[in-house]
Tab-separated table of C-alpha atoms in Angstrom:
chain	number	residue	atom	x	y	z
B	251	MET	CA	18.511	20.215	0.906
B	252	LYS	CA	16.261	23.003	2.165
B	253	SER	CA	13.078	24.021	0.389
B	254	ASN	CA	12.384	27.771	0.248
B	255	ILE	CA	9.388	27.544	-2.089
B	256	ASN	CA	6.291	29.326	-0.843
B	257	PRO	CA	3.386	26.818	-0.593
B	258	ASN	CA	1.165	28.952	-2.832
B	259	LEU	CA	3.939	29.187	-5.421
B	260	ARG	CA	4.396	25.422	-5.188
B	261	VAL	CA	0.725	24.954	-6.097
B	262	PHE	CA	1.228	27.246	-9.110
B	263	PHE	CA	4.211	25.175	-10.267
B	264	LEU	CA	2.230	21.973	-9.822
B	265	ILE	CA	-0.555	23.334	-12.023
B	266	VAL	CA	1.976	24.328	-14.709
B	267	ILE	CA	3.553	20.876	-14.520
B	268	SER	CA	0.075	19.385	-14.929
B	269	ILE	CA	-0.436	21.263	-18.178
B	270	LEU	CA	2.964	20.335	-19.569
B	271	SER	CA	2.994	16.679	-18.476
B	272	PRO	CA	3.250	14.097	-21.281
B	273	SER	CA	0.232	12.036	-22.274
B	274	VAL	CA	1.764	9.807	-24.938
B	275	VAL	CA	2.005	6.153	-23.962
B	276	ALA	CA	5.570	4.865	-24.218
B	277	ILE	CA	6.540	1.216	-24.468
B	278	GLY	CA	8.645	0.159	-21.509
B	279	CYS	CA	7.651	3.165	-19.416
B	280	ASP	CA	8.558	2.996	-15.722
B	281	MET	CA	5.227	3.902	-14.154
B	282	PHE	CA	6.849	4.399	-10.741
B	283	GLN	CA	8.985	7.356	-11.888
B	284	GLY	CA	7.211	10.651	-12.419
B	285	ASN	CA	5.587	13.474	-10.483
B	286	TRP	CA	2.300	14.518	-8.923
B	287	ILE	CA	0.084	16.825	-10.964
B	288	VAL	CA	-3.164	18.639	-10.295
B	289	ASP	CA	-6.229	16.884	-11.709
B	290	GLU	CA	-9.596	18.520	-11.084
B	291	SER	CA	-11.383	15.224	-11.820
B	292	TYR	CA	-9.912	13.815	-8.605
B	293	PRO	CA	-10.617	12.311	-6.099
B	294	LEU	CA	-11.731	9.027	-7.626
B	295	TYR	CA	-14.634	8.707	-5.192
B	296	ASN	CA	-16.668	10.713	-2.709
B	297	VAL	CA	-15.816	9.654	0.836
B	298	SER	CA	-19.300	10.513	2.053
B	299	THR	CA	-20.846	7.853	-0.188
B	300	CYS	CA	-18.354	5.005	0.316
B	301	PRO	CA	-19.914	2.482	2.738
B	302	PHE	CA	-16.602	0.725	3.410
B	303	LEU	CA	-14.505	3.638	4.647
B	304	GLU	CA	-13.322	3.464	8.253
B	305	LYS	CA	-12.886	6.384	10.617
B	306	GLU	CA	-9.107	6.105	10.916
B	307	PHE	CA	-8.611	6.951	7.227
B	308	ASN	CA	-11.568	9.279	6.647
B	309	CYS	CA	-9.733	12.584	7.050
B	310	VAL	CA	-12.531	14.672	5.516
B	311	ASN	CA	-15.151	13.410	7.967
B	312	ASN	CA	-12.626	13.758	10.784
B	313	GLY	CA	-12.463	17.497	10.108
B	314	ARG	CA	-9.431	18.027	7.882
B	315	PRO	CA	-10.017	21.581	6.582
B	316	ASP	CA	-7.669	21.615	3.562
B	317	LEU	CA	-8.812	19.580	0.558
B	318	MET	CA	-6.122	20.292	-2.025
B	319	TYR	CA	-4.456	16.983	-1.175
B	320	LEU	CA	-7.398	15.233	-2.868
B	321	LYS	CA	-6.653	16.793	-6.259
B	322	PHE	CA	-3.378	15.148	-7.229
B	323	ARG	CA	-2.809	12.429	-9.805
B	324	TRP	CA	0.411	10.490	-10.366
B	325	GLN	CA	1.925	11.178	-13.786
B	326	PRO	CA	4.694	8.783	-14.907
B	327	HIS	CA	7.417	10.234	-17.096
B	328	GLY	CA	6.834	9.674	-20.804
B	329	CYS	CA	3.529	7.818	-20.613
B	330	SER	CA	0.078	7.830	-19.083
B	331	LEU	CA	-1.752	5.396	-16.859
B	332	SER	CA	-5.133	3.975	-17.710
B	333	ARG	CA	-7.735	5.373	-15.359
B	334	PHE	CA	-9.327	2.850	-13.021
B	335	ASP	CA	-12.441	1.449	-14.707
B	336	GLY	CA	-14.637	-0.272	-12.132
B	337	PRO	CA	-17.032	-2.029	-14.551
B	338	ASN	CA	-14.061	-3.305	-16.563
B	339	PHE	CA	-12.321	-4.436	-13.369
B	340	LEU	CA	-15.393	-6.339	-12.181
B	341	GLU	CA	-15.925	-7.940	-15.578
B	342	LYS	CA	-12.321	-9.072	-15.979
B	343	LEU	CA	-12.281	-10.491	-12.445
B	344	ARG	CA	-15.668	-12.164	-12.705
B	345	GLY	CA	-15.676	-15.239	-10.466
B	346	LYS	CA	-12.178	-14.494	-9.127
B	347	THR	CA	-10.627	-13.484	-5.810
B	348	ILE	CA	-8.204	-10.668	-5.091
B	349	MET	CA	-6.741	-10.717	-1.596
B	350	PHE	CA	-4.650	-8.112	0.236
B	351	VAL	CA	-2.400	-9.678	2.869
B	352	GLY	CA	-0.499	-7.662	5.438
B	353	ASP	CA	-0.741	-4.995	8.113
B	354	SER	CA	-2.808	-1.810	8.312
B	355	LEU	CA	-1.158	-0.406	5.162
B	356	SER	CA	-2.675	-3.358	3.303
B	357	ARG	CA	-5.985	-2.462	4.922
B	358	ASN	CA	-5.473	1.116	3.694
B	359	GLN	CA	-5.130	-0.171	0.117
B	360	TRP	CA	-7.940	-2.735	0.412
B	361	LEU	CA	-10.469	-0.153	1.592
B	362	SER	CA	-9.353	2.173	-1.181
B	363	MET	CA	-10.031	-0.576	-3.732
B	364	LEU	CA	-13.495	-1.196	-2.317
B	365	CYS	CA	-14.346	2.516	-2.495
B	366	MET	CA	-13.073	2.743	-6.082
B	367	ILE	CA	-15.210	-0.212	-7.151
B	368	HIS	CA	-18.294	1.116	-5.363
B	369	SER	CA	-17.863	4.581	-6.883
B	370	SER	CA	-17.791	3.078	-10.379
B	371	ILE	CA	-20.899	0.942	-9.821
B	372	PRO	CA	-22.805	2.230	-6.764
B	373	SER	CA	-25.656	-0.178	-7.472
B	374	ALA	CA	-23.452	-3.287	-7.337
B	375	THR	CA	-24.714	-5.619	-4.615
B	376	TYR	CA	-22.265	-7.098	-2.146
B	377	ALA	CA	-22.102	-9.346	0.884
B	378	VAL	CA	-19.527	-9.379	3.659
B	379	ASN	CA	-17.986	-12.322	5.490
B	380	ILE	CA	-15.842	-11.722	8.566
B	381	SER	CA	-13.782	-14.452	10.204
B	382	ILE	CA	-12.426	-13.424	13.600
B	383	ILE	CA	-10.499	-16.682	13.953
B	384	GLN	CA	-8.711	-16.309	10.609
B	385	ASP	CA	-8.586	-12.485	10.861
B	386	THR	CA	-9.995	-12.094	7.356
B	387	THR	CA	-12.730	-9.934	5.876
B	388	THR	CA	-14.160	-10.616	2.425
B	389	TYR	CA	-16.569	-8.556	0.362
B	390	THR	CA	-18.228	-10.457	-2.469
B	391	PHE	CA	-19.745	-8.451	-5.313
B	392	SER	CA	-22.607	-10.830	-5.936
B	393	ASP	CA	-23.473	-10.030	-9.557
B	394	TYR	CA	-19.895	-10.742	-10.609
B	395	GLY	CA	-18.830	-13.376	-8.106
B	396	LEU	CA	-15.774	-11.238	-7.340
B	397	LYS	CA	-14.277	-11.511	-3.868
B	398	VAL	CA	-12.147	-8.640	-2.543
B	399	ALA	CA	-10.534	-9.935	0.644
B	400	TYR	CA	-8.176	-8.739	3.349
B	401	HIS	CA	-6.110	-10.961	5.631
B	402	HIS	CA	-4.618	-9.088	8.570
B	403	ASN	CA	-1.102	-10.474	8.968
B	404	LEU	CA	1.664	-8.345	10.451
B	405	TYR	CA	4.825	-10.292	9.554
B	406	LEU	CA	3.722	-12.958	7.030
B	407	VAL	CA	5.901	-15.432	8.970
B	408	ASP	CA	4.694	-17.082	12.189
B	409	ILE	CA	4.540	-15.945	15.785
B	410	VAL	CA	4.322	-19.042	17.996
B	411	LYS	CA	3.632	-19.208	21.730
B	412	GLN	CA	6.273	-21.370	23.416
B	413	ARG	CA	7.392	-21.992	26.953
B	414	ILE	CA	9.842	-19.085	26.828
B	415	GLY	CA	7.241	-16.710	25.391
B	416	ARG	CA	6.068	-15.514	21.966
B	417	VAL	CA	8.597	-16.372	19.268
B	418	LEU	CA	8.758	-14.722	15.845
B	419	LYS	CA	9.971	-17.524	13.578
B	420	LEU	CA	11.744	-16.138	10.518
B	421	ASP	CA	11.762	-19.470	8.672
B	422	SER	CA	8.215	-20.643	9.408
B	423	LEU	CA	5.055	-19.712	7.497
B	424	THR	CA	1.755	-21.509	8.073
B	425	ALA	CA	-0.838	-18.818	7.258
B	426	GLY	CA	-0.439	-19.521	3.557
B	427	LYS	CA	-3.320	-21.981	3.556
B	428	LEU	CA	-5.628	-18.950	3.621
B	429	TRP	CA	-4.100	-17.548	0.428
B	430	LEU	CA	-4.206	-20.585	-1.833
B	431	ASP	CA	-7.565	-19.938	-3.507
B	432	ALA	CA	-6.864	-16.329	-4.506
B	433	ASP	CA	-6.264	-15.431	-8.155
B	434	TYR	CA	-4.510	-12.162	-7.295
B	435	LEU	CA	-2.484	-11.697	-4.125
B	436	VAL	CA	-1.098	-8.372	-2.915
B	437	PHE	CA	1.303	-8.800	0.022
B	438	ASN	CA	2.839	-6.309	2.402
B	439	THR	CA	4.891	-6.277	5.579
B	440	TRP	CA	7.279	-3.798	7.216
B	441	HIS	CA	5.207	-1.381	9.279
B	442	TRP	CA	5.531	-3.476	12.462
B	443	TRP	CA	9.114	-4.667	12.147
B	444	ASN	CA	10.550	-1.836	14.248
B	445	ARG	CA	7.919	-2.033	16.991
B	446	ARG	CA	9.414	-2.350	20.456
B	447	GLY	CA	8.149	-2.254	24.001
B	448	ALA	CA	4.538	-2.974	24.906
B	449	SER	CA	3.307	-2.852	21.299
B	450	GLN	CA	5.794	-5.492	20.115
B	451	PRO	CA	3.764	-8.722	19.684
B	452	PHE	CA	6.709	-11.121	20.233
B	453	ASP	CA	9.362	-11.725	22.890
B	454	TYR	CA	12.057	-13.533	20.889
B	455	ILE	CA	13.185	-13.965	17.296
B	456	GLN	CA	14.134	-17.391	15.955
B	457	ASP	CA	16.368	-17.733	12.904
B	458	GLY	CA	16.945	-21.373	12.075
B	459	SER	CA	17.934	-23.156	15.276
B	460	HIS	CA	19.067	-19.941	16.985
B	461	ILE	CA	16.782	-17.938	19.258
B	462	TYR	CA	17.640	-14.300	19.958
B	463	LYS	CA	16.217	-11.753	22.346
B	464	ASP	CA	16.567	-9.299	19.476
B	465	MET	CA	18.400	-8.738	16.199
B	466	ASP	CA	18.693	-6.159	13.427
B	467	ARG	CA	15.064	-5.690	12.375
B	468	VAL	CA	15.880	-4.864	8.749
B	469	VAL	CA	17.912	-8.068	8.487
B	470	ALA	CA	15.086	-10.018	10.136
B	471	PHE	CA	12.596	-8.487	7.687
B	472	GLY	CA	14.741	-9.610	4.739
B	473	LYS	CA	14.914	-13.162	6.063
B	474	ALA	CA	11.131	-13.242	6.479
B	475	VAL	CA	10.611	-12.089	2.876
B	476	VAL	CA	12.924	-14.884	1.688
B	477	THR	CA	10.854	-17.402	3.688
B	478	TRP	CA	7.676	-15.981	2.163
B	479	GLY	CA	9.284	-16.274	-1.277
B	480	ARG	CA	10.058	-19.949	-0.707
B	481	TRP	CA	6.410	-20.480	0.191
B	482	VAL	CA	5.317	-18.694	-3.001
B	483	ASP	CA	7.612	-20.876	-5.118
B	484	ALA	CA	6.395	-24.062	-3.466
B	485	ASN	CA	2.664	-23.383	-3.357
B	486	LEU	CA	1.426	-20.975	-6.031
B	487	SER	CA	0.844	-21.870	-9.664
B	488	VAL	CA	2.136	-19.414	-12.241
B	489	ASN	CA	-0.884	-20.205	-14.418
B	490	LYS	CA	-3.446	-19.508	-11.687
B	491	THR	CA	-2.162	-16.799	-9.361
B	492	LYS	CA	-0.626	-13.388	-9.994
B	493	VAL	CA	1.483	-12.226	-7.059
B	494	PHE	CA	2.295	-8.629	-6.115
B	495	PHE	CA	4.229	-7.124	-3.246
B	496	GLN	CA	2.973	-3.737	-2.139
B	497	GLY	CA	6.425	-2.346	-1.410
B	498	ILE	CA	7.482	-0.104	1.452
B	499	SER	CA	5.021	2.609	2.423
B	500	PRO	CA	6.982	5.514	3.956
B	501	SER	CA	6.306	7.695	6.985
B	502	HIS	CA	6.918	11.443	7.374
B	503	TYR	CA	7.862	12.343	10.942
B	504	ASN	CA	10.951	14.488	10.342
B	505	GLY	CA	10.732	17.578	8.127
B	506	SER	CA	14.506	17.669	7.680
B	507	ASP	CA	14.148	14.605	5.467
B	508	TRP	CA	12.250	16.613	2.858
B	509	GLY	CA	13.993	19.985	3.254
B	510	GLU	CA	11.755	21.570	5.885
B	511	PRO	CA	13.672	21.269	9.168
B	512	LYS	CA	11.066	23.356	11.007
B	513	ALA	CA	8.405	20.759	10.218
B	514	ARG	CA	8.280	18.300	13.108
B	515	SER	CA	6.049	15.916	11.197
B	516	CYS	CA	3.512	15.760	8.380
B	517	SER	CA	1.208	18.078	10.324
B	518	GLY	CA	0.229	21.111	8.298
B	519	GLN	CA	1.520	19.730	4.993
B	520	LYS	CA	-1.056	20.559	2.314
B	521	ILE	CA	0.545	19.696	-1.037
B	522	PRO	CA	3.129	17.197	-2.410
B	523	LEU	CA	6.797	17.905	-2.975
B	524	LEU	CA	7.690	19.327	-6.371
B	525	SER	CA	10.605	16.952	-6.835
B	526	THR	CA	10.519	13.823	-8.947
B	527	THR	CA	12.751	12.202	-6.327
B	528	TYR	CA	12.639	12.524	-2.573
B	529	PRO	CA	15.461	14.681	-1.140
B	530	GLY	CA	15.935	12.382	1.842
B	531	ALA	CA	16.909	8.744	2.128
B	532	SER	CA	14.645	5.885	1.124
B	533	PRO	CA	13.587	3.456	3.864
B	534	PRO	CA	16.426	0.940	4.339
B	535	ALA	CA	13.922	-1.903	4.050
B	536	LEU	CA	13.363	-1.093	0.363
B	537	ALA	CA	16.781	-2.296	-0.815
B	538	VAL	CA	16.500	-5.375	1.402
B	539	LEU	CA	13.063	-6.130	-0.032
B	540	LYS	CA	14.293	-5.862	-3.616
B	541	ASN	CA	17.233	-8.163	-2.886
B	542	SER	CA	14.993	-10.692	-1.131
B	543	LEU	CA	12.489	-10.699	-4.010
B	544	GLN	CA	15.310	-11.670	-6.367
B	545	THR	CA	15.590	-15.030	-4.588
B	546	ILE	CA	12.086	-16.008	-5.793
B	547	LYS	CA	11.873	-18.159	-8.920
B	548	ARG	CA	8.244	-17.545	-9.951
B	549	PRO	CA	7.123	-14.087	-11.172
B	550	VAL	CA	6.377	-11.600	-8.395
B	551	THR	CA	5.643	-7.989	-9.317
B	552	LEU	CA	6.861	-5.281	-6.961
B	553	LEU	CA	4.332	-2.476	-6.639
B	554	ASP	CA	7.153	-0.008	-6.080
B	555	ILE	CA	5.180	2.742	-4.386
B	556	THR	CA	7.945	4.089	-2.124
B	557	ASN	CA	9.259	7.070	-4.119
B	558	LEU	CA	5.879	8.351	-5.265
B	559	SER	CA	4.546	8.034	-1.708
B	560	LEU	CA	7.609	9.751	-0.213
B	561	LEU	CA	6.671	12.832	-2.227
B	562	ARG	CA	3.211	12.919	-0.600
B	563	VAL	CA	4.111	14.581	2.678
B	564	ASP	CA	0.558	15.953	2.588
B	565	GLY	CA	-1.251	12.633	2.305
B	566	HIS	CA	-1.291	11.360	5.903
B	567	PRO	CA	-4.129	11.663	8.424
B	568	SER	CA	-1.912	13.664	10.781
B	569	ALA	CA	-4.350	14.845	13.484
B	570	TYR	CA	-7.357	13.737	11.418
B	571	GLY	CA	-7.140	10.006	12.029
B	572	LEU	CA	-7.225	7.964	15.223
B	573	ALA	CA	-3.727	8.752	16.536
B	574	ALA	CA	-2.613	12.134	17.900
B	575	VAL	CA	-0.351	12.541	14.878
B	576	ASP	CA	-0.461	9.781	12.247
B	577	CYS	CA	2.180	10.249	9.570
B	578	SER	CA	2.321	6.554	8.654
B	579	HIS	CA	-1.102	5.732	7.244
B	580	TRP	CA	-2.884	7.576	4.444
B	581	CYS	CA	-6.085	9.546	4.099
B	582	LEU	CA	-8.809	8.048	1.928
B	583	ALA	CA	-9.466	9.239	-0.666
B	584	GLY	CA	-5.765	9.715	-1.279
B	585	VAL	CA	-2.431	8.096	-2.029
B	586	PRO	CA	-3.557	4.404	-1.816
B	587	ASP	CA	-5.974	5.131	-4.678
B	588	THR	CA	-2.893	5.682	-6.838
B	589	TRP	CA	-1.410	2.415	-5.603
B	590	ASN	CA	-4.570	0.751	-6.881
B	591	VAL	CA	-4.468	2.578	-10.219
B	592	LEU	CA	-0.931	1.241	-10.634
B	593	LEU	CA	-2.056	-2.229	-9.538
B	594	TYR	CA	-4.921	-2.081	-12.048
B	595	ASN	CA	-2.515	-1.205	-14.859
B	596	LEU	CA	-0.092	-3.953	-13.822
B	597	MET	CA	-2.781	-6.616	-13.468
B	598	PHE	CA	-3.880	-6.236	-17.048
B	599	GLN	CA	-0.777	-4.867	-18.757
B	600	GLU	CA	-0.578	-7.950	-20.985
B	601	ASN	CA	-3.976	-7.011	-22.419
B	602	ASP	CA	-4.437	-4.219	-24.950
B	603	ASN	CA	-7.946	-3.266	-23.873
B	604	LEU	CA	-8.059	-2.152	-20.257
C-alpha cells in the first residue's frame, strides 16, 4: 500500500479533518480508535521549562528543526477525551502513589506524566528519592502527598545468576514486593524481548523445569505476561489498586510498512499518517499480550496504544536523541503525552467530573 500524498497536502488534509472531527461524547466510545488532528493548543507543556525531561527524549533541545509533530492531538471516533487537568489529577490522587513499571518506554511515559503535572502547576513543590539498589525513582509532590514513581524492570519476570550463567525465568517473579503499596500501577514489557548478542542481559531461558539456550521470544513474552498475571491475581486487591498495562509501543524502521518504501526509517518523517489504521502489520506481541491478559481474573485495563502510535511515524527522536537513529522511543513533548491523556481518562472514567 504505497502513499503518494505530498507531505504539504497531507498537512492540509489533517487540518480539514481537525475541523470536521466529532466533539460529542458517546457512551461506549472506543478511545483507541480514531485519528490524529491538528490542535494549535498543543503541546501540553513547554520542554524548556520541564525540570524532569532527559536528553534522550528532548528532541527540541537536541536540535530537531521541524516542530509540526508537536501540534497533533488524538481524536477518537464519535467522542472526545477530557483534557489532562493537572490540579484535578493531583487532588484526586492526594496521598496516593502511581507507579510506572517497565523498560525505557515506561520511562518515556513516566517523564511525560511528570512534565504534564509540572506544566499544570509549576509552583508545586516536589522531592525526589532515587534507589540504585531497587532501580526506582520517585517524585513526591509534597503539597498533595502524591508519589509518581518509576521502577526500571525490563522483563517483569526474574533474571537469576546461576552456575550456568544468567537465566531468564519465565515462571518466577520476585520484584513485585516493590509494587504492593501503589494505588495505580502501569506495567510494560516487550522492548527488550528480541535483544540478542552483547545487549541481551541473559544467557538462558527457563520455562518450568526446562532450560533452553533460546526459544521463540514472542512465545516467551506471552508466558512471562501470564506469570505476571498470576502475581497480580495473588497479590493485588481490587479495592485498593487499579492495574493498567501500557500495551505494545511500536517502532518505525522500515518505510515499506507504512507505504513509503524509500523511507529507510523514521528519519525525515514530519507528520502522522492520514489513515485511521496502520497499513502494515501490528507487532506480533500485541495479539499474544491480549490473549495472556485474558488469563487474569482481576480487572486489568489495557492501555491499547499500539494503533494510534503506529500512525505517528513522525514522533520518534530519530537523529535527535541519544542513538544514531532512534525509531523506538518517542520525543517529549509528543506521543506519550497522549498515552497519559488516555490513562487519565481511564483512571477516572467511573467518575462524572474529571
